[in-house]
Coordinates of C-alpha atoms and ligand atoms in Angstrom, one line a residue:
M41 CA 50.5 25.0 34.4
N42 CA 49.4 28.6 34.3
E43 CA 46.3 29.9 36.0
S44 CA 44.2 30.0 32.9
E45 CA 44.9 26.3 32.2
K46 CA 44.0 25.2 35.7
K47 CA 40.7 23.3 35.7
N48 CA 38.5 23.6 38.6
T49 CA 36.8 20.7 40.4
Y50 CA 33.0 20.7 40.6
Y51 CA 33.3 21.8 44.3
E52 CA 35.6 24.7 43.4
E53 CA 33.1 25.8 40.8
F54 CA 30.3 25.6 43.3
R55 CA 32.2 27.8 45.7
R56 CA 33.0 30.2 42.9
A57 CA 29.3 30.5 42.1
G58 CA 28.7 31.4 45.8
I59 CA 27.1 28.1 46.7
S60 CA 27.5 27.1 50.4
R61 CA 28.9 23.8 51.6
R62 CA 25.4 22.9 52.9
D63 CA 23.8 23.5 49.5
F64 CA 26.6 21.6 47.8
L65 CA 25.8 18.6 50.1
K66 CA 22.1 19.0 49.2
F67 CA 23.0 19.0 45.6
A68 CA 25.1 15.8 46.0
S69 CA 22.2 14.0 47.8
F70 CA 19.6 15.0 45.2
A71 CA 22.0 14.0 42.5
A72 CA 22.6 10.6 44.1
A73 CA 18.9 10.0 44.5
T74 CA 18.4 10.9 40.8
I75 CA 20.8 8.3 39.6
G76 CA 19.2 5.8 42.0
L77 CA 22.1 5.3 44.4
E78 CA 21.7 3.9 47.8
Y79 CA 22.5 6.3 50.7
S80 CA 25.6 4.4 51.5
A81 CA 27.0 5.2 48.0
M82 CA 26.3 8.9 48.4
G83 CA 29.8 9.5 49.6
K84 CA 31.0 8.5 46.1
V85 CA 29.1 11.4 44.6
I86 CA 30.4 13.9 47.1
E87 CA 33.9 12.7 46.6
A88 CA 33.7 12.8 42.9
L89 CA 32.3 16.3 42.9
E90 CA 35.0 17.4 45.3
T91 CA 37.9 15.9 43.3
K92 CA 37.0 15.7 39.7
E93 CA 37.4 18.4 37.1
R94 CA 34.1 19.7 35.7
I95 CA 33.0 18.1 32.4
P96 CA 31.7 20.7 30.0
V97 CA 28.4 20.1 28.2
I98 CA 27.8 21.4 24.7
W99 CA 24.1 21.3 23.8
E100 CA 23.1 21.6 20.1
H101 CA 19.6 22.2 18.8
F102 CA 18.5 21.1 15.4
Q103 CA 15.1 20.2 13.9
E104 CA 12.8 20.3 16.9
C105 CA 10.0 22.1 18.7
T106 CA 12.2 22.9 21.8
G107 CA 9.8 21.0 24.0
C108 CA 12.8 19.0 25.2
S109 CA 14.4 22.1 26.7
E110 CA 11.1 23.1 28.2
S111 CA 10.8 19.8 29.9
F112 CA 14.4 20.0 31.1
I113 CA 14.1 23.4 32.8
R114 CA 11.1 22.1 34.7
S115 CA 13.1 19.2 36.2
A116 CA 11.7 17.8 39.5
H117 CA 14.6 19.3 41.4
P118 CA 15.6 22.7 40.1
L119 CA 18.7 22.7 42.4
V120 CA 20.3 19.9 40.5
A121 CA 19.4 21.1 37.0
D122 CA 20.1 24.7 37.7
I123 CA 23.4 24.2 39.5
L124 CA 24.8 21.5 37.2
F125 CA 23.8 23.1 33.9
D126 CA 23.4 26.8 34.6
Y127 CA 26.5 27.4 36.7
I128 CA 28.8 24.6 36.2
S129 CA 28.8 22.5 33.1
L130 CA 26.8 24.0 30.3
D131 CA 29.2 25.8 28.0
Y132 CA 26.9 26.3 25.1
T133 CA 23.2 26.0 24.3
D134 CA 21.8 28.4 21.7
T135 CA 18.4 28.2 23.2
L136 CA 19.0 28.8 26.9
M137 CA 22.2 30.9 27.0
A138 CA 22.2 34.6 27.4
A139 CA 25.0 35.2 24.8
S140 CA 24.1 35.1 21.1
G141 CA 25.6 35.6 17.7
F142 CA 29.4 35.5 17.0
K143 CA 30.3 35.6 20.7
A144 CA 28.3 32.5 21.5
E145 CA 29.8 30.6 18.6
E146 CA 33.2 31.7 19.6
A147 CA 32.7 30.5 23.1
K148 CA 31.5 27.1 21.9
H149 CA 34.5 26.6 19.7
E150 CA 36.9 27.7 22.5
S151 CA 35.3 25.2 24.9
M152 CA 35.4 22.4 22.3
K153 CA 39.0 23.1 21.6
K154 CA 40.1 23.3 25.2
H155 CA 38.2 20.2 26.2
H156 CA 38.7 18.2 23.1
G157 CA 37.9 14.5 23.7
K158 CA 36.3 15.3 27.1
Y159 CA 33.1 17.2 26.8
I160 CA 29.6 15.7 26.6
L161 CA 27.6 16.6 23.6
V162 CA 23.8 16.9 24.0
V163 CA 21.7 16.9 20.8
E164 CA 18.1 18.0 20.6
G165 CA 16.3 17.6 17.3
A166 CA 16.7 15.6 14.1
I167 CA 19.2 16.2 11.3
P168 CA 17.9 16.8 7.8
T169 CA 20.1 15.2 5.1
K170 CA 18.2 15.9 1.9
D171 CA 19.7 18.4 -0.5
G172 CA 22.9 18.7 1.4
G173 CA 21.1 19.3 4.7
V174 CA 19.9 22.8 3.7
Y175 CA 16.6 22.5 5.7
C176 CA 18.2 23.3 9.0
A177 CA 21.0 25.8 9.3
I178 CA 22.4 27.8 12.2
A179 CA 24.8 30.7 11.9
G180 CA 25.0 29.9 8.2
R181 CA 26.0 26.2 8.6
T182 CA 23.9 23.1 8.2
A183 CA 22.9 21.0 11.2
L184 CA 24.7 18.1 9.5
D185 CA 27.9 20.0 9.4
I186 CA 27.6 21.3 13.0
L187 CA 26.8 17.9 14.3
K188 CA 29.9 16.3 12.7
E189 CA 32.1 19.0 14.0
S190 CA 30.7 19.0 17.6
A191 CA 30.7 15.2 17.7
E192 CA 34.3 14.9 16.7
G193 CA 35.8 16.0 20.0
A194 CA 33.0 14.6 22.3
A195 CA 33.6 11.9 24.8
A196 CA 30.0 10.8 24.6
I197 CA 26.7 12.0 23.1
I198 CA 23.3 12.3 24.7
T199 CA 20.5 12.3 22.2
Y200 CA 17.9 14.2 24.3
G201 CA 14.4 13.6 22.9
S202 CA 12.8 11.3 20.3
C203 CA 13.8 13.6 17.4
S204 CA 17.6 13.2 17.9
S205 CA 17.1 9.6 19.0
Y206 CA 14.8 8.4 16.3
G207 CA 14.1 11.2 13.9
G208 CA 10.8 12.3 15.5
I209 CA 8.1 14.1 13.7
Q210 CA 10.4 15.4 11.0
A211 CA 11.2 11.8 10.0
A212 CA 7.5 10.8 10.0
S213 CA 6.2 9.7 6.6
P214 CA 6.9 11.1 4.0
N215 CA 9.9 12.6 5.7
P216 CA 10.3 15.5 3.2
T217 CA 13.7 16.8 4.5
G218 CA 15.3 13.4 4.8
S219 CA 15.6 13.7 8.6
V220 CA 17.6 11.1 10.5
P221 CA 18.6 10.6 14.1
V222 CA 22.2 11.2 15.4
R223 CA 23.2 7.6 15.4
D224 CA 22.6 7.4 11.6
I225 CA 25.4 10.0 11.1
I226 CA 27.8 9.5 14.1
K227 CA 29.0 5.9 14.3
D228 CA 32.2 6.2 16.3
K229 CA 31.1 7.7 19.7
P230 CA 29.2 6.3 22.6
I231 CA 25.6 7.5 22.4
V232 CA 23.0 7.5 25.2
Q233 CA 19.5 7.7 23.8
V234 CA 17.0 9.6 26.0
P235 CA 13.8 9.4 23.9
G236 CA 10.5 11.0 24.7
C237 CA 8.6 13.8 23.1
P238 CA 9.5 15.5 25.3
P239 CA 11.9 13.3 27.4
I240 CA 12.0 13.5 31.2
G241 CA 14.5 16.1 32.5
E242 CA 15.8 14.1 35.3
V243 CA 17.2 11.4 32.9
M244 CA 19.6 13.9 31.5
T245 CA 20.9 15.1 34.9
A246 CA 21.2 11.4 35.9
V247 CA 23.3 10.5 32.9
V248 CA 25.7 13.4 33.5
V249 CA 26.0 12.9 37.3
H250 CA 26.6 9.2 36.7
Y251 CA 29.4 10.0 34.2
I252 CA 31.0 12.5 36.6
T253 CA 30.8 10.0 39.6
F254 CA 31.9 6.8 37.9
G255 CA 33.7 8.0 34.8
R256 CA 31.5 5.9 32.6
L257 CA 28.0 5.9 31.2
P258 CA 25.1 4.3 33.0
Q259 CA 23.9 0.8 32.0
L260 CA 22.1 1.0 28.7
D261 CA 19.5 -1.3 27.1
S262 CA 20.0 -2.8 23.6
D263 CA 18.6 0.5 22.1
G264 CA 21.1 2.6 24.0
R265 CA 18.6 3.9 26.6
P266 CA 19.5 4.1 30.3
K267 CA 18.0 1.0 31.9
E268 CA 17.2 2.8 35.2
F269 CA 14.6 4.9 33.3
Y270 CA 13.6 2.8 30.3
G271 CA 13.6 -0.7 31.9
K272 CA 9.9 -0.8 32.4
R273 CA 6.7 -0.1 30.4
V274 CA 4.6 2.9 31.2
H275 CA 1.9 0.3 31.8
D276 CA 4.0 -1.3 34.6
S277 CA 4.1 1.9 36.7
C278 CA 0.8 3.4 35.6
Y279 CA -1.5 4.3 38.6
R280 CA -4.5 3.2 36.4
R281 CA -3.0 -0.3 36.1
P282 CA -5.3 -1.8 38.8
Y283 CA -8.3 -0.8 36.6
F284 CA -6.7 -2.4 33.6
D285 CA -6.1 -5.6 35.6
A286 CA -9.7 -5.4 36.8
G287 CA -11.1 -4.8 33.3
L288 CA -12.4 -1.4 34.1
Y289 CA -12.0 0.9 31.1
A290 CA -13.1 4.3 29.9
E291 CA -15.1 3.7 26.7
T292 CA -15.1 7.4 25.5
F293 CA -13.2 10.4 26.7
D294 CA -16.1 11.8 28.6
D295 CA -18.1 8.9 29.9
A296 CA -18.7 8.1 33.6
N297 CA -15.8 5.6 33.6
A298 CA -13.4 8.3 32.3
K299 CA -14.5 10.5 35.1
K300 CA -13.8 7.8 37.6
G301 CA -10.2 7.5 36.3
Y302 CA -10.5 4.1 34.7
C303 CA -7.9 2.6 32.4
L304 CA -7.5 4.3 28.9
Y305 CA -6.5 1.2 27.0
K306 CA -9.7 1.2 24.9
L307 CA -9.0 4.8 23.9
G308 CA -5.8 3.8 22.3
C309 CA -3.3 3.9 25.2
R310 CA 0.2 2.7 24.1
G311 CA 1.4 2.3 27.7
P312 CA 1.6 -1.5 27.3
V313 CA 4.1 -1.2 24.5
T314 CA 6.0 1.9 25.6
Y315 CA 9.2 1.9 27.8
N316 CA 9.6 5.1 29.9
A317 CA 9.6 6.3 33.5
C318 CA 6.5 8.6 33.1
G319 CA 4.6 6.8 35.9
T320 CA 7.4 7.1 38.4
V321 CA 9.4 10.2 37.7
G322 CA 6.9 12.3 35.6
W323 CA 7.1 16.0 34.9
N324 CA 6.9 19.3 36.8
G325 CA 8.2 17.8 40.0
G326 CA 6.5 14.5 39.5
V327 CA 3.1 16.2 39.4
G328 CA 1.9 14.7 36.1
F329 CA 2.2 12.8 32.9
P330 CA -0.2 12.4 30.0
I331 CA -2.3 9.6 31.5
K332 CA -2.7 11.5 34.7
S333 CA -4.2 14.3 32.5
G334 CA -6.7 11.9 31.0
N335 CA -4.8 11.4 27.7
P336 CA -3.8 7.9 26.7
C337 CA 0.0 7.4 26.2
I338 CA 0.8 7.8 22.5
G339 CA 4.1 6.0 22.9
C340 CA 6.2 9.1 22.4
S341 CA 9.5 7.4 23.6
E342 CA 9.3 4.7 21.0
S343 CA 10.9 4.7 17.5
G344 CA 8.7 5.9 14.7
F345 CA 5.7 6.6 17.0
W346 CA 4.3 9.4 14.8
D347 CA 3.6 6.8 12.1
N348 CA 1.9 4.4 14.6
G349 CA -1.5 6.3 14.7
P350 CA -4.3 7.0 14.8
F351 CA -3.5 7.3 18.5
V352 CA -7.1 6.8 19.6
E353 CA -7.3 3.4 18.0
R354 CA -7.1 0.5 20.4
L355 CA -4.0 -1.6 20.3
T356 CA -4.5 -5.0 18.6
N357 CA -1.0 -5.9 17.4
V358 CA 0.7 -6.6 20.7
S359 CA 2.8 -9.8 20.5
G360 CA 1.3 -12.8 22.1
G361 CA -2.2 -11.2 22.2
E362 CA -1.3 -10.2 25.8
I363 CA -3.5 -7.1 25.8
E364 CA -6.6 -8.5 24.3
S365 CA -6.7 -11.7 26.3
T366 CA -5.3 -10.2 29.5
A367 CA -7.5 -7.1 29.5
D368 CA -10.7 -8.8 28.7
K369 CA -10.3 -12.2 30.4
I370 CA -8.6 -11.0 33.5
G371 CA -11.1 -8.2 33.7
K372 CA -14.0 -10.6 34.0
I373 CA -12.3 -12.8 36.5
L374 CA -11.1 -10.0 38.7
L375 CA -14.2 -8.0 38.9
G376 CA -15.6 -7.8 42.3
A377 CA -13.8 -8.6 45.6
T378 CA -10.3 -8.6 44.1
V379 CA -10.5 -5.1 42.7
G380 CA -9.6 -3.5 46.0
A381 CA -6.6 -5.7 46.3
A382 CA -5.5 -5.0 42.8
V383 CA -5.8 -1.3 43.4
V384 CA -3.7 -1.5 46.6
H385 CA -1.1 -3.7 44.9
G386 CA -0.7 -1.5 41.8
V387 CA -0.6 1.8 43.7
A388 CA 1.9 0.4 46.2
A389 CA 4.2 -0.8 43.5
N390 CA 4.1 2.7 42.0
I391 CA 4.7 4.4 45.3
V392 CA 7.8 2.3 46.1
K393 CA 9.8 3.9 43.2
K394 CA 8.5 7.3 43.9
K395 CA 9.4 6.9 47.6
E396 CA 12.9 6.0 46.6
L397 CA 13.2 9.2 44.7
R398 CA 11.5 11.4 47.2
E399 CA 13.3 9.9 50.2
G400 CA 16.5 11.2 48.7
L401 CA 15.0 14.7 48.7
N402 CA 13.5 14.6 52.2
R403 CA 16.3 12.8 54.1
G404 CA 19.2 13.3 51.7
I405 CA 20.7 16.4 53.4
E406 CA 21.0 14.7 56.8
N407 CA 22.7 11.7 55.2
A408 CA 24.9 13.8 53.1
E409 CA 26.0 15.8 56.2
K410 CA 26.7 12.6 58.1
I411 CA 28.8 11.2 55.2
D412 CA 30.5 14.6 54.9
H413 CA 31.6 14.4 58.6
K414 CA 32.9 10.9 58.0
L415 CA 34.8 11.9 54.9
N416 CA 36.4 14.8 56.8
D417 CA 37.3 12.9 60.0
Ligands
FSX727 FE1 11.5 16.5 19.3 FE2 12.7 18.2 21.3 FE3 9.4 16.3 20.7 FE4 9.9 18.7 20.6 O1 13.9 19.3 21.1 S1 11.3 15.1 20.9 S2 9.5 17.6 18.7 S3 9.2 17.6 22.4 O2 11.5 19.5 21.3 O3 13.1 17.3 19.7
SF4_728 FE1 -2.3 2.9 32.2 FE2 -2.6 2.8 29.6 FE3 -1.9 0.6 30.9 FE4 -4.3 1.6 31.2 S1 -3.4 0.7 29.3 S2 -3.0 0.9 32.8 S3 -4.0 3.8 31.1 S4 -0.7 2.5 30.7
F3S729 FE1 5.1 9.8 26.2 FE2 3.5 7.9 26.9 FE3 5.0 9.0 28.7 S1 3.1 9.6 25.5 S2 5.2 11.1 28.0 S3 5.7 7.8 26.9 S4 3.0 8.4 29.0

């Protein structure tokens, strides 16, 4: 094998990028925390990064607002996102890369050819199919055409955002450009759906690190979403949940109850029917998510959510009448002495998951160093 064909491991790529051993270990510990591994399993991530060849990522952008990329570059831990995507794995993204024009297209084709069957394809945005797909074109080619070509040599596809996962706003009624999600076009590749408008940046990093470490995709639900992040409703990790359980609601956006931070269910919150990790992982380093900013969840990670409005209308169609009866009945029963207990319980449940994630960040480096010594003994 000549020098140009030799593929570097992640660790070699790290060193080439001037990243120290200590920072590499930090990266490994953060990455392990992101995919929800126990500390004892951190050695697996370190070992994988030291021994496995890097997996290139090709990231395509179609019909979208680019909010997904905005969300991604503000991941909770910039070290993980920056190192993995900026320096190591990202071979092509027409939005974030410095190169442009023919050179960028050439680089993409070279990488796809060289890593045929091995790269991960990330798709942001929906694909218009009407009139031959003319409503979205890049470098003179339709999104439809580009998707088919990029998917052909991919080992797996991540549909990052609700547009590429479900069609998004483009596919909302009357869907003038005939927009569809990736899975309506590509049927012969494993697809990991990471919906949300925008989705959470950490989920993408987690899927890629999981794939590097274990050589397979993380566990998915029946809709192709990683269970680790989409296994629970927004309602189940919402810090306002104790107020819901206690029957304490904001009636309007600016009443005294809204100011006290009461539950937004009566203002149309879709948290009870929406699966996402907003309440535990969140955005901008875990600082916020819509409900924390006083806006009800609009269910942005669910299929067809744009057609489920008006968003400020209270939910009435929840199966089993759970919301109506639970909210109003339990509210009356719980009012009073149990409110404090409910608040403590809800907040504690929320904190546990956050703690798991944060612990990786605070204590990870010491653990990684201990494991590193063991591995090298
Ligand atoms: Fe869609 Fe993403 Fe919403 Fe926007 O790329 S999921 S419109 S946040 O940007 O695709
Ligand atoms: Fe939170 Fe909405 Fe559920 Fe209220 S209804 S607890 S605001 S998710
Ligand atoms: Fe979207 Fe609801 Fe989370 S609107 S960002 S799923 S809180």
